[in-house]
Coordinates of C-alpha atoms and ligand atoms in Angstrom, one line a residue:
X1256 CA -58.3 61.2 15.4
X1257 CA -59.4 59.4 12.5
X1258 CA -62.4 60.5 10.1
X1259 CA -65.1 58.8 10.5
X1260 CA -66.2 57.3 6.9
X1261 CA -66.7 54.3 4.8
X1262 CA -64.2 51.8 4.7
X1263 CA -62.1 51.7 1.3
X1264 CA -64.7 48.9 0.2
X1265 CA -67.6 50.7 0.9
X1266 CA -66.4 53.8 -0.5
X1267 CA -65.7 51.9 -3.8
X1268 CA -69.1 50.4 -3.9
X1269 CA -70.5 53.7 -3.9
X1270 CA -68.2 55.5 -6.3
X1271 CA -69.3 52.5 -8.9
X1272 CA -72.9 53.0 -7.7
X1273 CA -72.9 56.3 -8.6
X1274 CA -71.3 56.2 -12.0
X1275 CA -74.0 53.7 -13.0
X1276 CA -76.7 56.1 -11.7
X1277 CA -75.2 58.5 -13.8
X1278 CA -74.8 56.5 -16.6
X1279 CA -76.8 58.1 -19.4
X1280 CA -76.5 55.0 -21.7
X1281 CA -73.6 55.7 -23.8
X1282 CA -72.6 59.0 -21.9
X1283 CA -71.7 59.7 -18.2
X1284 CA -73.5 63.1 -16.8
X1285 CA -70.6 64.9 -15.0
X1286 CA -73.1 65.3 -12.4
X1287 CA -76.8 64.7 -12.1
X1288 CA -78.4 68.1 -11.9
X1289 CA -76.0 70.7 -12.0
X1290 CA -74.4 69.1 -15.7
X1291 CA -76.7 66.4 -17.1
X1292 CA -74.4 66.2 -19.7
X1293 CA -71.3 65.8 -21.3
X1294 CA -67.8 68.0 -20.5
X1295 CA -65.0 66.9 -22.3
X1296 CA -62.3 66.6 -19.5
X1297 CA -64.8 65.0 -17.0
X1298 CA -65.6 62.7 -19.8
X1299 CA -61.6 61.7 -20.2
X1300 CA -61.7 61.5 -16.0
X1301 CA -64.8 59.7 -16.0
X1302 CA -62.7 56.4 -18.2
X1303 CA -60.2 56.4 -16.1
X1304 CA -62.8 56.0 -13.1
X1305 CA -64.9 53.2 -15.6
X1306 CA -61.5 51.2 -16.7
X1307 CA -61.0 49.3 -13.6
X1308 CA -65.0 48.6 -13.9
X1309 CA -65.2 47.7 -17.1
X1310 CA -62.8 48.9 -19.5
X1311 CA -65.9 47.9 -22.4
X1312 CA -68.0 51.0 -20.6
X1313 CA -64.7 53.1 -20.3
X1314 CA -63.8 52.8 -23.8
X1315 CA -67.5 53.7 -25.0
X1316 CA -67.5 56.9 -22.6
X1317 CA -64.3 57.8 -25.3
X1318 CA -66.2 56.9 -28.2
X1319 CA -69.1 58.7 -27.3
X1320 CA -67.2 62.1 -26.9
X1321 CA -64.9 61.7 -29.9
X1322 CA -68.2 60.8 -32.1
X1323 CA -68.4 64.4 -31.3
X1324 CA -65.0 66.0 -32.5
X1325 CA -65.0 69.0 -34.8
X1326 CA -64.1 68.3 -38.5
X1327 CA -61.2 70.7 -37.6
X1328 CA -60.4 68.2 -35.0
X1329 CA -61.4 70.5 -31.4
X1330 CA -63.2 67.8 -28.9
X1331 CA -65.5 70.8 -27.8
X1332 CA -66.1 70.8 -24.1
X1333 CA -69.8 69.8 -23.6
X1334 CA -71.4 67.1 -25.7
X1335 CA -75.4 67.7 -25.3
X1336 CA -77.4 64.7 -24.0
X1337 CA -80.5 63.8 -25.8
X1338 CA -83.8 64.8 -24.8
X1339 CA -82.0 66.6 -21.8
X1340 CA -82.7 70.1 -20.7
X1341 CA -81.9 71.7 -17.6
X1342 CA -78.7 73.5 -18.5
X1343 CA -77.8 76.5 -19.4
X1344 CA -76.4 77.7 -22.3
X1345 CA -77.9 74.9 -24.2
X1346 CA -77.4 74.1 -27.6
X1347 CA -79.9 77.0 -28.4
X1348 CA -77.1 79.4 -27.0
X1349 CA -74.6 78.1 -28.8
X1350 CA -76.0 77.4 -32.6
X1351 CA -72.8 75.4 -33.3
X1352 CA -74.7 73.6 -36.2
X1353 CA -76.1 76.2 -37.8
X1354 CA -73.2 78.6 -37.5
X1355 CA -70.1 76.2 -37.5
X1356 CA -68.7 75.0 -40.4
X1357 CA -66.5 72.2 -38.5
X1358 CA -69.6 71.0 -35.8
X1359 CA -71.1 67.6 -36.1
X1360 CA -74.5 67.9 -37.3
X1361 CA -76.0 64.8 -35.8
X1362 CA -74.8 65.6 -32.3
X1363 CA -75.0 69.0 -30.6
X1364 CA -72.2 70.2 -28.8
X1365 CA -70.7 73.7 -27.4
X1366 CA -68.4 76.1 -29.3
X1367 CA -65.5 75.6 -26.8
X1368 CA -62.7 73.4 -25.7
X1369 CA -61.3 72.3 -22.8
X1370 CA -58.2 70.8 -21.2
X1371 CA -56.9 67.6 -23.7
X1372 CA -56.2 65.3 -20.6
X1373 CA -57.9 62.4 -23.0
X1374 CA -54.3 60.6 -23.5
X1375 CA -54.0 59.8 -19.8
X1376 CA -57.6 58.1 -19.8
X1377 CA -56.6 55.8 -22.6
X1378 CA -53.3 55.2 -20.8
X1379 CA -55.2 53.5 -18.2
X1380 CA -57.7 51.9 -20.2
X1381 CA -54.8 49.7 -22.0
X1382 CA -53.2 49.5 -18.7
X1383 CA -56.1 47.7 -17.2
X1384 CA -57.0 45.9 -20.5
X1385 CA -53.4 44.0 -19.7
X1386 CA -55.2 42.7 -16.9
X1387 CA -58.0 40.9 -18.4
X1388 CA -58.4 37.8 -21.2
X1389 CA -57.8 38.3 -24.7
X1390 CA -61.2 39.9 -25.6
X1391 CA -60.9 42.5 -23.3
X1392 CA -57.5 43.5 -24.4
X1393 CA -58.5 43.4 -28.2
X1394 CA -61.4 46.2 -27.3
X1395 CA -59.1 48.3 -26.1
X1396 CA -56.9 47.8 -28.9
X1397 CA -59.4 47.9 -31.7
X1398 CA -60.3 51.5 -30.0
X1399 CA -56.8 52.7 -30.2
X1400 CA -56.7 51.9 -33.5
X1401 CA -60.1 53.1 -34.2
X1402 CA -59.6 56.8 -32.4
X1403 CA -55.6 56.9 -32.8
X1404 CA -56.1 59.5 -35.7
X1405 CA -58.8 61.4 -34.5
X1406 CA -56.5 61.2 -30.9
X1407 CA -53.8 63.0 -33.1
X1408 CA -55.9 65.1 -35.1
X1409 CA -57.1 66.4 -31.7
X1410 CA -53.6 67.1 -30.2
X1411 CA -52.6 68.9 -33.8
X1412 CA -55.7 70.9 -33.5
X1413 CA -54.6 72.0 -30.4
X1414 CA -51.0 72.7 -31.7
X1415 CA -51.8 74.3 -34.8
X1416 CA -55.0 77.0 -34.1
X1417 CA -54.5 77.5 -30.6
X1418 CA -50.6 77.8 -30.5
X1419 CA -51.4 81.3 -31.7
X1420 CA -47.7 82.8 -31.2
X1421 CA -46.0 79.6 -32.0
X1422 CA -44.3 79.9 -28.3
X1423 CA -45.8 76.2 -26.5
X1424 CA -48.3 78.1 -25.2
X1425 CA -52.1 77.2 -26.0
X1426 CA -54.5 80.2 -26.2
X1427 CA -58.0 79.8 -24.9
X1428 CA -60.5 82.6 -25.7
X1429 CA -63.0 81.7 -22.8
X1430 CA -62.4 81.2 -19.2
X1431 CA -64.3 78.2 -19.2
X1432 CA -61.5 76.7 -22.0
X1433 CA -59.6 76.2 -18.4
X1434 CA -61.8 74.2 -16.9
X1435 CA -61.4 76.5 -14.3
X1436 CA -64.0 78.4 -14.7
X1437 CA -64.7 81.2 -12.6
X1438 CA -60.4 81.3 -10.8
X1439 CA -59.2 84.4 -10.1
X1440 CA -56.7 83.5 -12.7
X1441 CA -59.0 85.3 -14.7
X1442 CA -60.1 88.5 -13.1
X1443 CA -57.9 90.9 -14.8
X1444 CA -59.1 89.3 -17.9
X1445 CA -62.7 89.4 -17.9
X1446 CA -62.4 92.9 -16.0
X1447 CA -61.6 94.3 -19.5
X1448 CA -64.1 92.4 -21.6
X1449 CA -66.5 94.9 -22.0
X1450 CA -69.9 93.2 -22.2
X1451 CA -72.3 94.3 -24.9
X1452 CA -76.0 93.4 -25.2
X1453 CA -76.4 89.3 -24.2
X1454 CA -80.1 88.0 -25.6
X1455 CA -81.7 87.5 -22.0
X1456 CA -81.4 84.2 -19.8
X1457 CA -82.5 82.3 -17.0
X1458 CA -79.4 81.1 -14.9
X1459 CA -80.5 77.6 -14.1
X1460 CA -77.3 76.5 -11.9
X1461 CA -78.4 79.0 -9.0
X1462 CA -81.6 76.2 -9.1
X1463 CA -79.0 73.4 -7.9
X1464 CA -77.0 75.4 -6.0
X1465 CA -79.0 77.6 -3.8
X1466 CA -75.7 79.3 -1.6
X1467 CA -75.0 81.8 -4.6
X1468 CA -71.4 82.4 -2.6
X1469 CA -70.8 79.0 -4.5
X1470 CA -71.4 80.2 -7.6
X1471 CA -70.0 83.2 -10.3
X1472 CA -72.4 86.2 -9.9
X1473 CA -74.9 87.2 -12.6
X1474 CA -72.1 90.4 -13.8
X1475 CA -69.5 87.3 -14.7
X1476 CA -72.0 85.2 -16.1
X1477 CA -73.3 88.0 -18.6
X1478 CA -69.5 88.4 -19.7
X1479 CA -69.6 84.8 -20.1
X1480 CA -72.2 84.7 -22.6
X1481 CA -71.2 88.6 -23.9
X1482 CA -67.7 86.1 -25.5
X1483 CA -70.1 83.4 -26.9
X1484 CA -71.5 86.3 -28.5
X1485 CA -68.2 87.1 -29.8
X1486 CA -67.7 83.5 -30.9
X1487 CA -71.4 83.3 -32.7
X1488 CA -70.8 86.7 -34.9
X1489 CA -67.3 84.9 -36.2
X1490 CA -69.1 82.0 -36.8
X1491 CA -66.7 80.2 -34.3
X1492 CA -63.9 80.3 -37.2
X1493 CA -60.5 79.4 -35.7
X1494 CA -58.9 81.9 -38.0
X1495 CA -61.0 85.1 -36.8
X1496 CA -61.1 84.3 -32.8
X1497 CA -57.6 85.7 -32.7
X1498 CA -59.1 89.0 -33.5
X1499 CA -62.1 88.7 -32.5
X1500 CA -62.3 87.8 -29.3
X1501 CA -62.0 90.5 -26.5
X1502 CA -61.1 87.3 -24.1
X1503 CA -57.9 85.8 -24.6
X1504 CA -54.7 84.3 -22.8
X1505 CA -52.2 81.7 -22.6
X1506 CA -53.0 78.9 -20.2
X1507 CA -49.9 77.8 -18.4
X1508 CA -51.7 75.0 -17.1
X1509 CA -53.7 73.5 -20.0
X1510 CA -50.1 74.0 -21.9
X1511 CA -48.4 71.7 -19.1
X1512 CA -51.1 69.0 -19.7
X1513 CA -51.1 69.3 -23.0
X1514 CA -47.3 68.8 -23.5
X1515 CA -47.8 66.0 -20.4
X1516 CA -50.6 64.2 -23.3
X1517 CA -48.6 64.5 -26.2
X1518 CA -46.0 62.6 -24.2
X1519 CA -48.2 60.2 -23.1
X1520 CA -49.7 59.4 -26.5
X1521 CA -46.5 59.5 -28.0
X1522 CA -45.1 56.5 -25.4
X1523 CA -48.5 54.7 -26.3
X1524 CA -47.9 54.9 -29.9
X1525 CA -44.4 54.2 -29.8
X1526 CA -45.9 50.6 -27.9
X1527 CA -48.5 49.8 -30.3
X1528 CA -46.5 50.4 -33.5
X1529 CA -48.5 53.6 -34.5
X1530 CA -47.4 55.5 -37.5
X1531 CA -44.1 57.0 -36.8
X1532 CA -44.5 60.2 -38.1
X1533 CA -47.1 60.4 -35.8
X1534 CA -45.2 59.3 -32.8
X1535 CA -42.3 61.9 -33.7
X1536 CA -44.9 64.8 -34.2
X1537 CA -46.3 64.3 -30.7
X1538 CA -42.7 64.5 -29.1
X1539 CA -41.6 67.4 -30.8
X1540 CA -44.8 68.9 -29.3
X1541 CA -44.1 67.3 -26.2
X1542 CA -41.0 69.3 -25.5
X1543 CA -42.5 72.6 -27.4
X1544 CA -44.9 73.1 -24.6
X1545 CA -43.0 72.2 -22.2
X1546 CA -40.7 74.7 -22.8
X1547 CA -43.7 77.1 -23.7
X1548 CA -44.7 76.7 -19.8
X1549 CA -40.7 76.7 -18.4
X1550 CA -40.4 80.0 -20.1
X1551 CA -43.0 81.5 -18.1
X1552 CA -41.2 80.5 -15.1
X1553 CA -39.3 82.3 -12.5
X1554 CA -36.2 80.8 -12.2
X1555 CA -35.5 80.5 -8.6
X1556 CA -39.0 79.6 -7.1
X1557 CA -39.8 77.6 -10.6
X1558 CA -43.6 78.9 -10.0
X1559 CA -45.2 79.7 -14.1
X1560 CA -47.2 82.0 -15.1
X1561 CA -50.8 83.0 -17.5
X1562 CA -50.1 85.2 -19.8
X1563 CA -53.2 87.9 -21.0
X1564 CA -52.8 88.5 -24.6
X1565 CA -54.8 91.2 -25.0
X1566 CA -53.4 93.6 -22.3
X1567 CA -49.8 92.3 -22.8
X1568 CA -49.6 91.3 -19.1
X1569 CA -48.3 88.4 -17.0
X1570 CA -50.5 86.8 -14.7
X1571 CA -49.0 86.4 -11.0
X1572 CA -52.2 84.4 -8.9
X1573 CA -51.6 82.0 -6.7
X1574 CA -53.0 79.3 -7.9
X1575 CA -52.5 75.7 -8.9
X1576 CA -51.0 76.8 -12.3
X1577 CA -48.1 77.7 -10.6
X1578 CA -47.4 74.3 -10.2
X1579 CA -47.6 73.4 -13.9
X1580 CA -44.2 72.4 -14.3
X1581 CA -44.3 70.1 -11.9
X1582 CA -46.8 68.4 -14.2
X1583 CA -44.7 68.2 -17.5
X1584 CA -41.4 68.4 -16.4
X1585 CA -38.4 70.6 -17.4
X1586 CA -37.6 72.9 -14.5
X1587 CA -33.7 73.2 -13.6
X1588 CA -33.6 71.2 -10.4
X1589 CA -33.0 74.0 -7.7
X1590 CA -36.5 75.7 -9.6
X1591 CA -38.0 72.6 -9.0
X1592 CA -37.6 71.7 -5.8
X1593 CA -38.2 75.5 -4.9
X1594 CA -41.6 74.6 -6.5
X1595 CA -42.3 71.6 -4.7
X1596 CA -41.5 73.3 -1.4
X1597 CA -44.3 75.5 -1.8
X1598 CA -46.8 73.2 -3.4
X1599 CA -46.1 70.9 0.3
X1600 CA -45.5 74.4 2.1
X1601 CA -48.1 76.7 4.2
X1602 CA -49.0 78.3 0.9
X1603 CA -50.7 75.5 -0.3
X1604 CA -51.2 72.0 1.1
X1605 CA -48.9 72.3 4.2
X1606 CA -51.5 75.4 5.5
X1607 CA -51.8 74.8 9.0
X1608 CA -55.7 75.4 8.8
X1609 CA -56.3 72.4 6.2
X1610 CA -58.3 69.7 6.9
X1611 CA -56.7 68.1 4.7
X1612 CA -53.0 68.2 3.2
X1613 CA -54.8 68.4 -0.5
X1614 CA -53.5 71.5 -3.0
X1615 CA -56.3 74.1 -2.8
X1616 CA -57.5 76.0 -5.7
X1617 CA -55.9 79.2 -5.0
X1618 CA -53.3 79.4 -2.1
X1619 CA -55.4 80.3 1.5
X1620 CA -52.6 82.9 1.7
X1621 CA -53.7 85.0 -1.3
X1622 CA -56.0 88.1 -1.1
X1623 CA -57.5 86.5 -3.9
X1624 CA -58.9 83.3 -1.9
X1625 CA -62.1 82.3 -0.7
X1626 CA -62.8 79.5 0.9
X1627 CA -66.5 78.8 -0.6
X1628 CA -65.8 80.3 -3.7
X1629 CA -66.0 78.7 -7.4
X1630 CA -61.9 77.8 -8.4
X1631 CA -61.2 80.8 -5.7
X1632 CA -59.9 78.5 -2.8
X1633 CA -62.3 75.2 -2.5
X1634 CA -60.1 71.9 -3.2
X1635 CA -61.1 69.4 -6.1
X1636 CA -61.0 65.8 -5.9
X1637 CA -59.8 65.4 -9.3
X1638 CA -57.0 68.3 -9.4
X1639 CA -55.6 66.5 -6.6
X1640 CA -55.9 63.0 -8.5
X1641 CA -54.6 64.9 -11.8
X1642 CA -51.5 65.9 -9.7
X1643 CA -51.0 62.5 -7.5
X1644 CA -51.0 60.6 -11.3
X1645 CA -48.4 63.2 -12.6
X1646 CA -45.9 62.6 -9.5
X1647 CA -46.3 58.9 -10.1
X1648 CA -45.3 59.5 -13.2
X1649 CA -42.7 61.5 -12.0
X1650 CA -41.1 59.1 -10.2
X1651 CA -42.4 60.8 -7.1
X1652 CA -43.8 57.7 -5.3
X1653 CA -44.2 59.2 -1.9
X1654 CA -45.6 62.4 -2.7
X1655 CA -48.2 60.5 -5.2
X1656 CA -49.0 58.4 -2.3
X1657 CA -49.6 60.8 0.1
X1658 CA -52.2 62.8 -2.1
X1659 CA -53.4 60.0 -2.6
X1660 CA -54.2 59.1 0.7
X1661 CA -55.6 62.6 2.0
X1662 CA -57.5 62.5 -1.2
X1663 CA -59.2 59.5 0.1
X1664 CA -59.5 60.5 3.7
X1665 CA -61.4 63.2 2.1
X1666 CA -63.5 61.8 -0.2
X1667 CA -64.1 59.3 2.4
X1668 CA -67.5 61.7 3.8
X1669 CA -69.1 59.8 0.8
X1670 CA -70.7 63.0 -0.9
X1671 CA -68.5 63.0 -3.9
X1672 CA -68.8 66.7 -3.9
X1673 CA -67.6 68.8 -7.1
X1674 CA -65.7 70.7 -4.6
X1675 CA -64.6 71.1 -0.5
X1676 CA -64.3 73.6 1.6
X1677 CA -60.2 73.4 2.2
X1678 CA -60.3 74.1 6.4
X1679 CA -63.6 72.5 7.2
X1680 CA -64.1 69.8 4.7
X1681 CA -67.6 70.5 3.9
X1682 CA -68.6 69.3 0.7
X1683 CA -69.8 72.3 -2.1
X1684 CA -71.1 72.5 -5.3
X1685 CA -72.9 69.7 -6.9
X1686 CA -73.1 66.5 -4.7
X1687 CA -72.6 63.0 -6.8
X1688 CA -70.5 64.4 -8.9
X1689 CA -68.6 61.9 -11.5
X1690 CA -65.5 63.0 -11.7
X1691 CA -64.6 63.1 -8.1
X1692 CA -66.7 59.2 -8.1
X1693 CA -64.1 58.2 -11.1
X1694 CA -60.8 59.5 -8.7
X1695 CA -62.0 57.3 -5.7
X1696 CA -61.8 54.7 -7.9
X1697 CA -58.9 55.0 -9.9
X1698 CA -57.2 55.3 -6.5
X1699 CA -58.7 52.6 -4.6
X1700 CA -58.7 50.1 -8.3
Ligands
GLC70 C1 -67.6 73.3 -14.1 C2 -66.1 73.2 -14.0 C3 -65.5 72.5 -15.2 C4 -66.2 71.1 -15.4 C5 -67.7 71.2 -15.4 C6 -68.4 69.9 -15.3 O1 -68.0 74.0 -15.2 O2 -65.5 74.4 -13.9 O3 -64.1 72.3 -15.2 O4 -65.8 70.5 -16.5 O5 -68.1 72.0 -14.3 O6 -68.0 69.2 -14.2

């Protein structure tokens, strides 16, 4: 039976409609209520959504958040709206520009990073430039050569302090560095960060979101804050965090799309005559991360692994950072197509129960999953756009296609929810939200 839902048209209209409303003037909310401000990696999703609009507003979106790189060169992952409240921790919490050295002090910002999938966004804003008259194209080529050093000095960042081992494996020191905040991916983790006393708060996402099943509980929120604590007393120095930090693993995932970026920037580069020193740094760490993430690997079903640095243990959820090496490449081929079996199989988007054949958070087959649940099970718009763009890119045509397609079937309700409830479709989380707005469009553009 087919879902009743807008037509591709209508759909469209709306996802545009909504990114206007959005639209904070120079700065896209990532959602209305729940984040009236700026995250880094919805920010990079958010261009691609604006290119095929306008590929001016897109390239201002990237202007507005790299106006707010560190002087080490970290894109931190909220940029604080003007005159906005209504989230929490606020620039209060964080006191980046009184206690960080490398923080912008005419913009306030968090203390964090969060996944560099920037290089893709200006991928497809110079792709759709290419599409449009001559003044078009020379905006988006004035920003490339505008950002291209502050693009590389963010990707070097990256590979220098957070590369801690030197193995292509980037270190995060905060759950929400994954951008997936609260997956079980992270349990054993924060079980042994051992909270100390957290200056008191007022929780203002239980406000928006009402169903608190939806949401972390307060016990993980107060070891949330307990590490920017952590952070704050080091003065959020790269150098210390190592140490310091009573939080810290190796991200298979965010080292997949980082080597995936590196590539991507390296290709653009290559095409607009960027230094080439440049170009042959962003290759070499191409392939270091790459094979950072195949060496977590097991070698016959390909799936990769987390790695906890502070108790010395792998990671073994079932999650979609399993499937990280289907992102950047580099599995044998018996591996990979082990690893594509279960990403299509009943572990993931082949369950029998799905609504939708869309790559839930966490596999519905895991003790770990919930259906509701924050990163524990719910499926993402834009994780299932992230990995329809990488099998393009692949060469994987069909498979891009058909995520593409049961993305859009889903998204199709309208709601442009953060987050869906894998077997019934219901929508979760924030309603409106931009990123999942700036997938519909990229896909229907
Ligand atoms: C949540 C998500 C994070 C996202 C942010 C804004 O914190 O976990 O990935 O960037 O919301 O959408």
């Amino acid at each position: 039976m087919a879902d009743r839902g807008f037509t591709p048209t209508q759909l469209a209209a709306r996802a545009a409609y909504l990114l206007r409303g959005n639209d904070l003037g120079t700065m896209t909310s990532a959602a209305p209520r729940l984040y009236p401000h700026m995250w880094s990696w919805d920010a990079a999703f958010v261009s691609v959504g604006l290119a095929p609009l306008s590929v001016e507003r897109a390239v201002v979106e990237l202007d507005t958040l790299l106006s707010a790189q560190w002087k080490n060169g970290m894109i931190p992952h909220i940029v604080f709206a003007n005159g906005v409240d209504g989230y929490f921790p606020g620039p209060a919490r964080w006191e980046t520009q009184s206690l960080a050295a490398h923080a912008p002090s005419d913009v306030h910002t968090s203390g964090i990073t969060q996944p560099p999938v920037h290089a893709i966004a200006v991928q497809r804003i110079l792709d759709h430039s290419r599409r449009h008259g001559r003044s078009t194209r020379a905006v988006a080529e004035e920003f490339l050569d505008r950002r291209w050093a502050d693009l590389v000095r963010w990707h070097r960042w990256l590979a220098n302090a957070r590369d801690i081992d030197g193995n292509g494996r980037i270190a995060l020191f905060h759950g929400w560095e994954s951008g997936m905040d609260n997956s079980p991916r992270w349990d054993a983790s924060y079980a042994n960060v051992m909270a100390g006393a957290v200056p008191p708060y007022l929780r203002q996402d239980l406000a928006v979101v009402t169903d608190t099943s939806q949401r972390p509980s307060n016990g993980e929120y107060d070891r949330y804050l307990w590490l920017v604590e952590e952070m704050k007393q080091v003065r959020y120095d790269d150098t210390q965090l190592e140490t310091a930090m009573s939080f810290a693993v190796e991200d298979v995932f965010v080292s997949a799309v980082f080597s995936m970026a590196c590539q991507v920037l390296a290709e653009i580069g290559e095409e607009h005559a960027r230094p080439r020193s440049d170009v042959r740094e962003l290759y070499g760490w191409a392939e270091r991360f790459r094979q950072g993430v195949i060496a977590t690997t097991d070698s016959r079903s390909g799936a990769a692994k987390d790695f906890d640095l502070r108790s010395g243990r792998w990671i073994g959820t079932e999650t979609l950072a399993m499937f990280s090496p289907l992102l950047c490449g580099g599995l044998d081929r018996d591996a990979e197509r082990a690893l594509i079996r279960t990403f299509e199989g009943p572990k993931f988007c082949g369950h029998p129960d799905l609504r939708y054949a869309v790559p839930p958070s966490t596999s519905p087959v895991s003790g770990d999953f919930r259906s509701r649940e924050y990163w524990r099970g719910p499926v993402w718009p834009v994780m299932t756009w992230l990995f329809s763009w990488a099998f393009a890119r692949r060469g994987w045509a069909e498979k891009a296609h058909l995520l593409k397609s049961e993305g859009l079937r889903q998204a199709s309700d309208g709601s442009f929810a953060e987050y869906y409830e894998p077997f019934t479709g219901a929508p979760l989380g924030s309603m409106q939200q931009s990123w999942t707005a700036a997938a519909v469009l990229d896909w229907l553009g």
